[in-house]
Short mmCIF file of C-alpha atoms and ligand atoms in Angstrom, two decimals:
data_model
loop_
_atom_site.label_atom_id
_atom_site.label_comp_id
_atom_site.label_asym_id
_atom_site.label_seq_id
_atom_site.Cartn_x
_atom_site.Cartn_y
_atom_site.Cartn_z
CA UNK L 60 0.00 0.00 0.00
CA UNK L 61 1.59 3.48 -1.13
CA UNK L 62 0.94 6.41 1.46
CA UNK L 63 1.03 9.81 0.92
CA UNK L 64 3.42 11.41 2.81
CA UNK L 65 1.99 14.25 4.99
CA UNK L 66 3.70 15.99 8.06
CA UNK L 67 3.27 19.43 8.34
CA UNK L 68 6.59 21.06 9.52
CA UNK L 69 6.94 22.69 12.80
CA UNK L 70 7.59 26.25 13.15
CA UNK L 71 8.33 26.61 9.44
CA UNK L 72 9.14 30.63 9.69
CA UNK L 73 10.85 30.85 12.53
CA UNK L 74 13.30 27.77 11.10
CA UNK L 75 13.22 29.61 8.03
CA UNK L 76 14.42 33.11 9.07
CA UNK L 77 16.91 31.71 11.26
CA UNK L 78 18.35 29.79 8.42
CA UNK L 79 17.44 31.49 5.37
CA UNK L 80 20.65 34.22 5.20
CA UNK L 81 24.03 32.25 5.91
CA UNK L 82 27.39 32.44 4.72
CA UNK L 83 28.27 30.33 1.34
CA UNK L 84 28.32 26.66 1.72
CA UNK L 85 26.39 23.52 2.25
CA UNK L 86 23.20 23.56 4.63
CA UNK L 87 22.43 20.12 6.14
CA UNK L 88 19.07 18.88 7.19
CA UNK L 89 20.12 15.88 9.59
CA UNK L 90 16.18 14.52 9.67
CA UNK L 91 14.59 15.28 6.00
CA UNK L 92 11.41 13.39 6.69
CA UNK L 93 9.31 14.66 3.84
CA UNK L 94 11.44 17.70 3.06
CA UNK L 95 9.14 20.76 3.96
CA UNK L 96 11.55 22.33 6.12
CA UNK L 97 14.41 21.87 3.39
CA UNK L 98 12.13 22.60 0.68
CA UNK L 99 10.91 25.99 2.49
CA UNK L 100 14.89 26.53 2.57
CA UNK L 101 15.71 26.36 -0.55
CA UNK L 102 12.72 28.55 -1.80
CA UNK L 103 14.16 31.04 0.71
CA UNK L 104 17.63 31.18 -1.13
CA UNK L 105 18.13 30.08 -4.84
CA UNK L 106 21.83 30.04 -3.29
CA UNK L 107 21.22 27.46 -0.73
CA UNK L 108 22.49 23.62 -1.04
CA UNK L 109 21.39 21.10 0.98
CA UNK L 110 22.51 17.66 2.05
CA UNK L 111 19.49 15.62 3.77
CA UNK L 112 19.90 12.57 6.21
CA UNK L 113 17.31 10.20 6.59
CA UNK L 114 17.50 6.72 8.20
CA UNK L 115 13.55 6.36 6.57
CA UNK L 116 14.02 4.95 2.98
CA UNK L 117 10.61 5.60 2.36
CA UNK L 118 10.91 9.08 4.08
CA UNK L 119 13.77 9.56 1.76
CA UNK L 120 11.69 8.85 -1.05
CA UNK L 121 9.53 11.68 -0.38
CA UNK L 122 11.81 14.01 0.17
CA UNK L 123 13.82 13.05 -3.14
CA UNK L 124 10.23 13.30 -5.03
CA UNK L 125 9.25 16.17 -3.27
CA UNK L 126 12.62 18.47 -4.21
CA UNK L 127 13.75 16.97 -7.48
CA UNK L 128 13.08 20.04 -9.39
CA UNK L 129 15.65 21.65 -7.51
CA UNK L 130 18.44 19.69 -9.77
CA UNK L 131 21.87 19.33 -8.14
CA UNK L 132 20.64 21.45 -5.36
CA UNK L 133 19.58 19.19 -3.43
CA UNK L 134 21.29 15.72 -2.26
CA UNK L 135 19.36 13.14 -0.40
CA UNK L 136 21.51 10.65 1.82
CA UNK L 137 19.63 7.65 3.39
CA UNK L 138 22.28 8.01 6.82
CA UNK L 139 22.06 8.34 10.50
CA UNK L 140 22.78 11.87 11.37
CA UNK L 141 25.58 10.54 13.55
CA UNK L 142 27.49 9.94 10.14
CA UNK L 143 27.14 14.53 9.55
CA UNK L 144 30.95 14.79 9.19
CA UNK L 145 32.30 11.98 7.13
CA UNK L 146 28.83 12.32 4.85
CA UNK L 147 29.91 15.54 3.94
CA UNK L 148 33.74 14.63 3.84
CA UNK L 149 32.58 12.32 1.16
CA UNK L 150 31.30 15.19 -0.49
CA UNK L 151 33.79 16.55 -0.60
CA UNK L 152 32.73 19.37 2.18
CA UNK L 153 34.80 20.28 4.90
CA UNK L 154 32.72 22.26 6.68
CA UNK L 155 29.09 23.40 6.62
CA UNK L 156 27.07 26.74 6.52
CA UNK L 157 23.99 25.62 8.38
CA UNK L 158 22.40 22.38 9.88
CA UNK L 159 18.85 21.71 11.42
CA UNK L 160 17.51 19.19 13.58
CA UNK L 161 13.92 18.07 13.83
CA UNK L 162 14.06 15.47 16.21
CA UNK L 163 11.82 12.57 16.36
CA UNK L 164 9.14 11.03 14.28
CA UNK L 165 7.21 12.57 11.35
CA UNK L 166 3.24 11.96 10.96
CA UNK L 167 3.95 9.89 8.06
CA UNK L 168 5.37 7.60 10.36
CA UNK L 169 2.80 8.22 12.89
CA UNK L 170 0.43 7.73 10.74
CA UNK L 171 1.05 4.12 8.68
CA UNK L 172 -0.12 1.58 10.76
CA UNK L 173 2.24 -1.02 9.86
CA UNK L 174 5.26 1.01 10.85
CA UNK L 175 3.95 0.12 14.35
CA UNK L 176 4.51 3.76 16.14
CA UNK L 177 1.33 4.94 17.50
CA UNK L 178 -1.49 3.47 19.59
CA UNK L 179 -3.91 5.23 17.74
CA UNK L 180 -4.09 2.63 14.98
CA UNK L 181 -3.86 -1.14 15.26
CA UNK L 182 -0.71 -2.49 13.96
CA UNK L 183 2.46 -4.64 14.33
CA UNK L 184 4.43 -3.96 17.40
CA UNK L 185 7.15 -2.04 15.46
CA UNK L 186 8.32 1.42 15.45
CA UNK L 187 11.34 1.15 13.86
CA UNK L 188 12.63 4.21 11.71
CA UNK L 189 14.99 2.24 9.50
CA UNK L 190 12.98 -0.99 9.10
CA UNK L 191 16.52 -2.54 8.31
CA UNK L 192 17.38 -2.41 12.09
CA UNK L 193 17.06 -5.61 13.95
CA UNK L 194 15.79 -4.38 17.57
CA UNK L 195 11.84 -3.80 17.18
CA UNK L 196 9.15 -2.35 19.92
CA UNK L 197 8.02 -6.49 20.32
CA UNK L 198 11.27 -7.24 21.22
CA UNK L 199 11.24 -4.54 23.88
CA UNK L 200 7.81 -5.21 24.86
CA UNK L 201 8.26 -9.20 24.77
CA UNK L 202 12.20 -9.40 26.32
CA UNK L 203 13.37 -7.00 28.33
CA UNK L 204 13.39 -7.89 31.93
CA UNK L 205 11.18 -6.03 34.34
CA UNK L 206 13.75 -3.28 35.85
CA UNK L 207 14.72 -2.43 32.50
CA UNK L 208 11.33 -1.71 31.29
CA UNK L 209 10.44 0.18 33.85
CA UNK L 210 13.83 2.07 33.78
CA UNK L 211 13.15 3.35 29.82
CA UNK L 212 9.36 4.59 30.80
CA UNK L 213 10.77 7.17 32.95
CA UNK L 214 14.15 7.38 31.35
CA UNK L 215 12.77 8.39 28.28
CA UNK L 216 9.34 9.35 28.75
CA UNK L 217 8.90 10.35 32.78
CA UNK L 218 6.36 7.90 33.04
CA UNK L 219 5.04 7.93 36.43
CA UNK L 220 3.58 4.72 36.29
CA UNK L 221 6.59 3.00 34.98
CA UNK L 222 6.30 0.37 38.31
CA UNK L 223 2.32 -0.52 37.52
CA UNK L 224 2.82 -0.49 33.25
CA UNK L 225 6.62 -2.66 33.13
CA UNK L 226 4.11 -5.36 35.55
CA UNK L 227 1.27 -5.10 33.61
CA UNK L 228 3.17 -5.90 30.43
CA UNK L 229 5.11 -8.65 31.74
CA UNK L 230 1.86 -10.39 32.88
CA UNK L 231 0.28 -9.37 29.41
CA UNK L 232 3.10 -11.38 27.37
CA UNK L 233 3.38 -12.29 24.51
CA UNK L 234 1.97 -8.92 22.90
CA UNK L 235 2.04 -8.54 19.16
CA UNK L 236 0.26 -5.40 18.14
CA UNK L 237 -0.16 -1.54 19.39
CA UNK L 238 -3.91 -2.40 19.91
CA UNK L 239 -2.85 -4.76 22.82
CA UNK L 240 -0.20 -2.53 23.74
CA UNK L 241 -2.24 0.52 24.14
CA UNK L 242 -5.24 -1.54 26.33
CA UNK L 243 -2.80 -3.52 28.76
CA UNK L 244 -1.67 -0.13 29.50
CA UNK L 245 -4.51 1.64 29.79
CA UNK L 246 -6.12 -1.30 31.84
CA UNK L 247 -3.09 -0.85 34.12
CA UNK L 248 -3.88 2.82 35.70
CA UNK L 249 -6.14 3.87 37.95
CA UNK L 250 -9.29 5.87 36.87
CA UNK L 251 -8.06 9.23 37.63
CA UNK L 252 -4.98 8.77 35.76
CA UNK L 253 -6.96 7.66 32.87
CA UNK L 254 -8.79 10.81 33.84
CA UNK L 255 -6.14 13.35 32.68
CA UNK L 256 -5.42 15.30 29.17
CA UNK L 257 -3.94 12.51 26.71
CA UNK L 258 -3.83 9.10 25.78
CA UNK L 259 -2.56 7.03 28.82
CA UNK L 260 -0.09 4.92 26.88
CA UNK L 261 1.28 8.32 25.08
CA UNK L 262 4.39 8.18 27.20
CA UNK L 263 4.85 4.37 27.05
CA UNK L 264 4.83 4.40 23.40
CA UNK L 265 6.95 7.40 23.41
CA UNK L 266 9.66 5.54 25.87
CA UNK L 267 9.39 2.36 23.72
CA UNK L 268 10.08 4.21 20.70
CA UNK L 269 13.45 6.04 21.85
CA UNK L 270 14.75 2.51 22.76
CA UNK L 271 14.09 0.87 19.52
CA UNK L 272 15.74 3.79 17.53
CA UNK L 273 18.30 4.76 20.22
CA UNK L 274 17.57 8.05 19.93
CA UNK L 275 19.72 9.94 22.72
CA UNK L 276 22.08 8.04 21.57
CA UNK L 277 23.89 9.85 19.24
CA UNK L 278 22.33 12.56 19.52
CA UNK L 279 25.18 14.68 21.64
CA UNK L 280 27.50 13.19 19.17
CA UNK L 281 25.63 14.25 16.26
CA UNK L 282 25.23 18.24 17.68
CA UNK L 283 28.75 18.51 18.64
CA UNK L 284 29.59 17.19 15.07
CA UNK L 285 27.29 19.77 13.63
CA UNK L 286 28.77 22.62 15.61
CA UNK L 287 32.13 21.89 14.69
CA UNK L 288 31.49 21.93 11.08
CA UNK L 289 29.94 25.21 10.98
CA UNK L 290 31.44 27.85 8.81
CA UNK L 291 31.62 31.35 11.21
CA UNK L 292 28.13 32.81 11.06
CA UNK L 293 27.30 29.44 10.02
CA UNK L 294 23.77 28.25 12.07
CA UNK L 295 22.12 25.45 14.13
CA UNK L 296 19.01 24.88 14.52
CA UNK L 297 16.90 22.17 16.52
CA UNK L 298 13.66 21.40 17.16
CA UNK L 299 12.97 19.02 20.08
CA UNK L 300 9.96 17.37 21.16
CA UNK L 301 10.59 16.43 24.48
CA UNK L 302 12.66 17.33 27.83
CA UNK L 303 15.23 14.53 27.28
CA UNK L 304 16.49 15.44 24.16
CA UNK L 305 16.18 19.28 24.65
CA UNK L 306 18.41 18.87 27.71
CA UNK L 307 20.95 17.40 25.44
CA UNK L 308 20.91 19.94 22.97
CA UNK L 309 20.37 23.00 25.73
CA UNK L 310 24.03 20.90 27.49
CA UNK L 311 25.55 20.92 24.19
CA UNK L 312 24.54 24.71 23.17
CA UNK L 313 26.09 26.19 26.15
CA UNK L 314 28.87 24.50 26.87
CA UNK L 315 29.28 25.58 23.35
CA UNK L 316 28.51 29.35 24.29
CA UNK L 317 30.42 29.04 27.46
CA UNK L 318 27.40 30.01 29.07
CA UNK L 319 26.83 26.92 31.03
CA UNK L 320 23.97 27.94 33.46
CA UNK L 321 20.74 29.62 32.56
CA UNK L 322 20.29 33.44 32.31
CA UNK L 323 18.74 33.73 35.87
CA UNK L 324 21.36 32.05 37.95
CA UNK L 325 23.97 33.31 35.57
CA UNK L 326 27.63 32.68 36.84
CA UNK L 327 30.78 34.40 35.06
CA UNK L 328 32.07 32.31 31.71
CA UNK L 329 35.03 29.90 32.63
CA UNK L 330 38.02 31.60 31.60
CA UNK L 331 39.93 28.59 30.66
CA UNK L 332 37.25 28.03 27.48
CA UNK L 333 36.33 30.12 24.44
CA UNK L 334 32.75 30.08 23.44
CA UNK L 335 32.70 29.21 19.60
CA UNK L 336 29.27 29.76 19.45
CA UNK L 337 26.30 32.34 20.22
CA UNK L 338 22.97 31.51 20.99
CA UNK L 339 20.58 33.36 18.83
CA UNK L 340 18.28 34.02 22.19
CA UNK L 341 18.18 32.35 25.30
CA UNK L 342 15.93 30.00 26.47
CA UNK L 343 13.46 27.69 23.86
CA UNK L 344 11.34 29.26 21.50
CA UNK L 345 7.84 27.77 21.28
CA UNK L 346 5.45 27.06 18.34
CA UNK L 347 2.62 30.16 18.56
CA UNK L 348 -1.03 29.32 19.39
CA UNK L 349 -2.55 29.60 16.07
CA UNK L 350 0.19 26.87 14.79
CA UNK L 351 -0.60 24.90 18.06
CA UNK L 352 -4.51 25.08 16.66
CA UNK L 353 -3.53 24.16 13.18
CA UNK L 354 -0.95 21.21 13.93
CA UNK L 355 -1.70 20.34 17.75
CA UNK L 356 1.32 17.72 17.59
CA UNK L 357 3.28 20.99 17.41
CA UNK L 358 2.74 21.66 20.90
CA UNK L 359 5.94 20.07 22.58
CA UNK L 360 8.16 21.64 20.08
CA UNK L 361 11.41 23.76 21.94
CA UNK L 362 13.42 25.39 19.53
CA UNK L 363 17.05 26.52 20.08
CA UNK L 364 19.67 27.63 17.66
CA UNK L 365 23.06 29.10 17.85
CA UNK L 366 25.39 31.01 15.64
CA UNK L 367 28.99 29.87 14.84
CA UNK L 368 31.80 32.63 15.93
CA UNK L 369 34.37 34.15 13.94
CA UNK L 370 37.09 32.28 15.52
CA UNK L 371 37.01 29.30 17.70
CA UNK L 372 40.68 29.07 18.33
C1 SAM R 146 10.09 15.15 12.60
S1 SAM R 146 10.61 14.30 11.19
C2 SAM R 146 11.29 15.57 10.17
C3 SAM R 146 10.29 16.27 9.33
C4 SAM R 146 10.92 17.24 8.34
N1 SAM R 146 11.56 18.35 9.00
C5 SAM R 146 9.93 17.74 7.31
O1 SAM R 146 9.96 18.94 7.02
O2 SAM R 146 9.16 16.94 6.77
C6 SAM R 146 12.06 13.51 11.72
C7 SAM R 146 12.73 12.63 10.68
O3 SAM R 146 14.04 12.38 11.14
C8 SAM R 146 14.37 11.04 10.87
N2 SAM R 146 15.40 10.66 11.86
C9 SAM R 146 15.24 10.50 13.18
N3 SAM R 146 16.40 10.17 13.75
C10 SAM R 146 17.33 10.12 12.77
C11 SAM R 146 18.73 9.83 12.72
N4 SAM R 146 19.42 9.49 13.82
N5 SAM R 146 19.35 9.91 11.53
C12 SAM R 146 18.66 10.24 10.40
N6 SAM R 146 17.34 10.50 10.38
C13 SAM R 146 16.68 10.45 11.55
C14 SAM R 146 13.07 10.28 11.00
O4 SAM R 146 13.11 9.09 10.24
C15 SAM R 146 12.05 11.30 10.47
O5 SAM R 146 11.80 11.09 9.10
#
């Protein structure tokens, strides 16, 4: 079955401005999905190149579909952003004149039952990004030991009711499809949990799904490669959707800055390190209420970006 692939990008002009006007060079989009946020980019500046990552084939596909008429301007790379630097090298691109993150899963994926992602439609237990990967959400569900489980649900989700869920699975075994998934857990909770604004297996999913496609991961690795590769005035954005990986990239950004504590408690720079970046504001920016109205999966979006320095020596 062929799906359309539909994701509406996330904070489209505010990605835009901050990228649109940057020194010569490549721009990289580490997480093309279906290329909106690239395509928007290279609307914005007919001097723009970009090199996308995606670890989605079909996502890839897309993209490639979506931006062919831009020629040799755009290059689509079925990679793990973790690969930024020696992608480019074999480019033949030393260094880079923009980069943007936007982290996690698209809609499309969301959205195709079979890829297994979302306990809004019944489907294989899968969730894998790159269906080439071995480890799949059934494994997870089906395998890992109790203390593990409920380690990941508030590792990577803050799932209160890690203790009650990891049980309920275990007794639930074998489970083979989100449908199942989605009822053991919501069978698990008490009423008034159950009670509250979202689907109760949100965060389970959600923890599930950043342990099949080890998404922290790399991701430090992957930001640190970025920042090193930008060009001065060369920028960085990222979009994150939740507090683990934004606490990565906000770690990563001001160590970078050599600003390492927020604003409010601010204490003096460390002498012995030279900032080789700026952030463009403090803080995350957030997507507006009318886009929150428009695309309510928006509404966990923090976006933080940074812009290289003239010197970082
Ligand atoms: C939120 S979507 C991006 C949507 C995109 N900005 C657009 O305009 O359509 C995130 C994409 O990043 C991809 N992705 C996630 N982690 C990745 C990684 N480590 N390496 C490469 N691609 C990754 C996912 O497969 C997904 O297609």
């Amino acid at each position: 079955m062929s799906i359309e692939f539909c994701h509406q990008a996330v904070m489209l002009a505010e990605v835009t401005e901050v990228l649109r006007d940057l020194p010569s060079g490549v721009v990289v989009d580490a997480t093309l999905g279906g290329g909106a946020h690239s395509e928007a980019l290279l609307n914005a500046n007919e001097n723009l190149q970009i090199i996308g990552f995606d670890r989605d084939q079909d996502a890839l596909n897309a993209a490639r579909k979506r931006l062919s008429h831009h020629g040799e301007r755009f290059i689509g790379v079925h990679q793990e952003f973790q690969h930024i630097t020696e992608v480019l090298a074999s480019f033949g691109h030393q260094g880079a004149a923009g980069c943007l993150f936007d982290l996690g899963v698209s809609s499309f994926q969301l959205d195709n039952p079979q890829r297994g992602f979302s306990f809004r439609h019944n489907g294989p237990l899968d969730m894998r990004m790159d269906p080439s990967m071995q480890l799949t959400a059934a494994d997870v569900v089906n395998n890992y030991d109790r203390a593990v489980l409920k380690d990941l649900l508030w590792r990577n989700a803050g799932e209160k009711n890690a203790q009650r869920i990891s049980a309920a699975i275990i007794a639930a075994r074998p489970i083979a499809t989100t449908q199942e998934l989605a009822e053991t857990i919501s069978d698990a909770l008490p009423a008034a949990v159950k009670r509250r604004k979202g689907h109760p297996a949100r965060r389970t999913f959600q923890a599930i799904r950043i342990e099949v496609n080890q998404e922290l991961s790399h991701l430090e690795s992957a930001v640190k490669q970025a920042l090193s590769l930008l060009v001065p005035q060369g920028r960085c954005a990222v979009l994150a959707y939740h507090s683990g990986e934004d606490r990565i990239i906000k770690r990563c950004f001001r160590e970078a800055a050599n600003a390492p504590t927020p604003k409010r408690y601010a204490l003096p720079p460390d002498p012995q390190k030279t900032a080789t970046v700026r952030l463009l504001w403090s803080g995350a920016r957030k997507p507006d209420a009318a886009e929150i109205v428009r695309n309510p999966r928006c509404t966990a979006a923090r976006m933080r970006a940074v812009e290289k320095l003239e010197t970082d020596t």
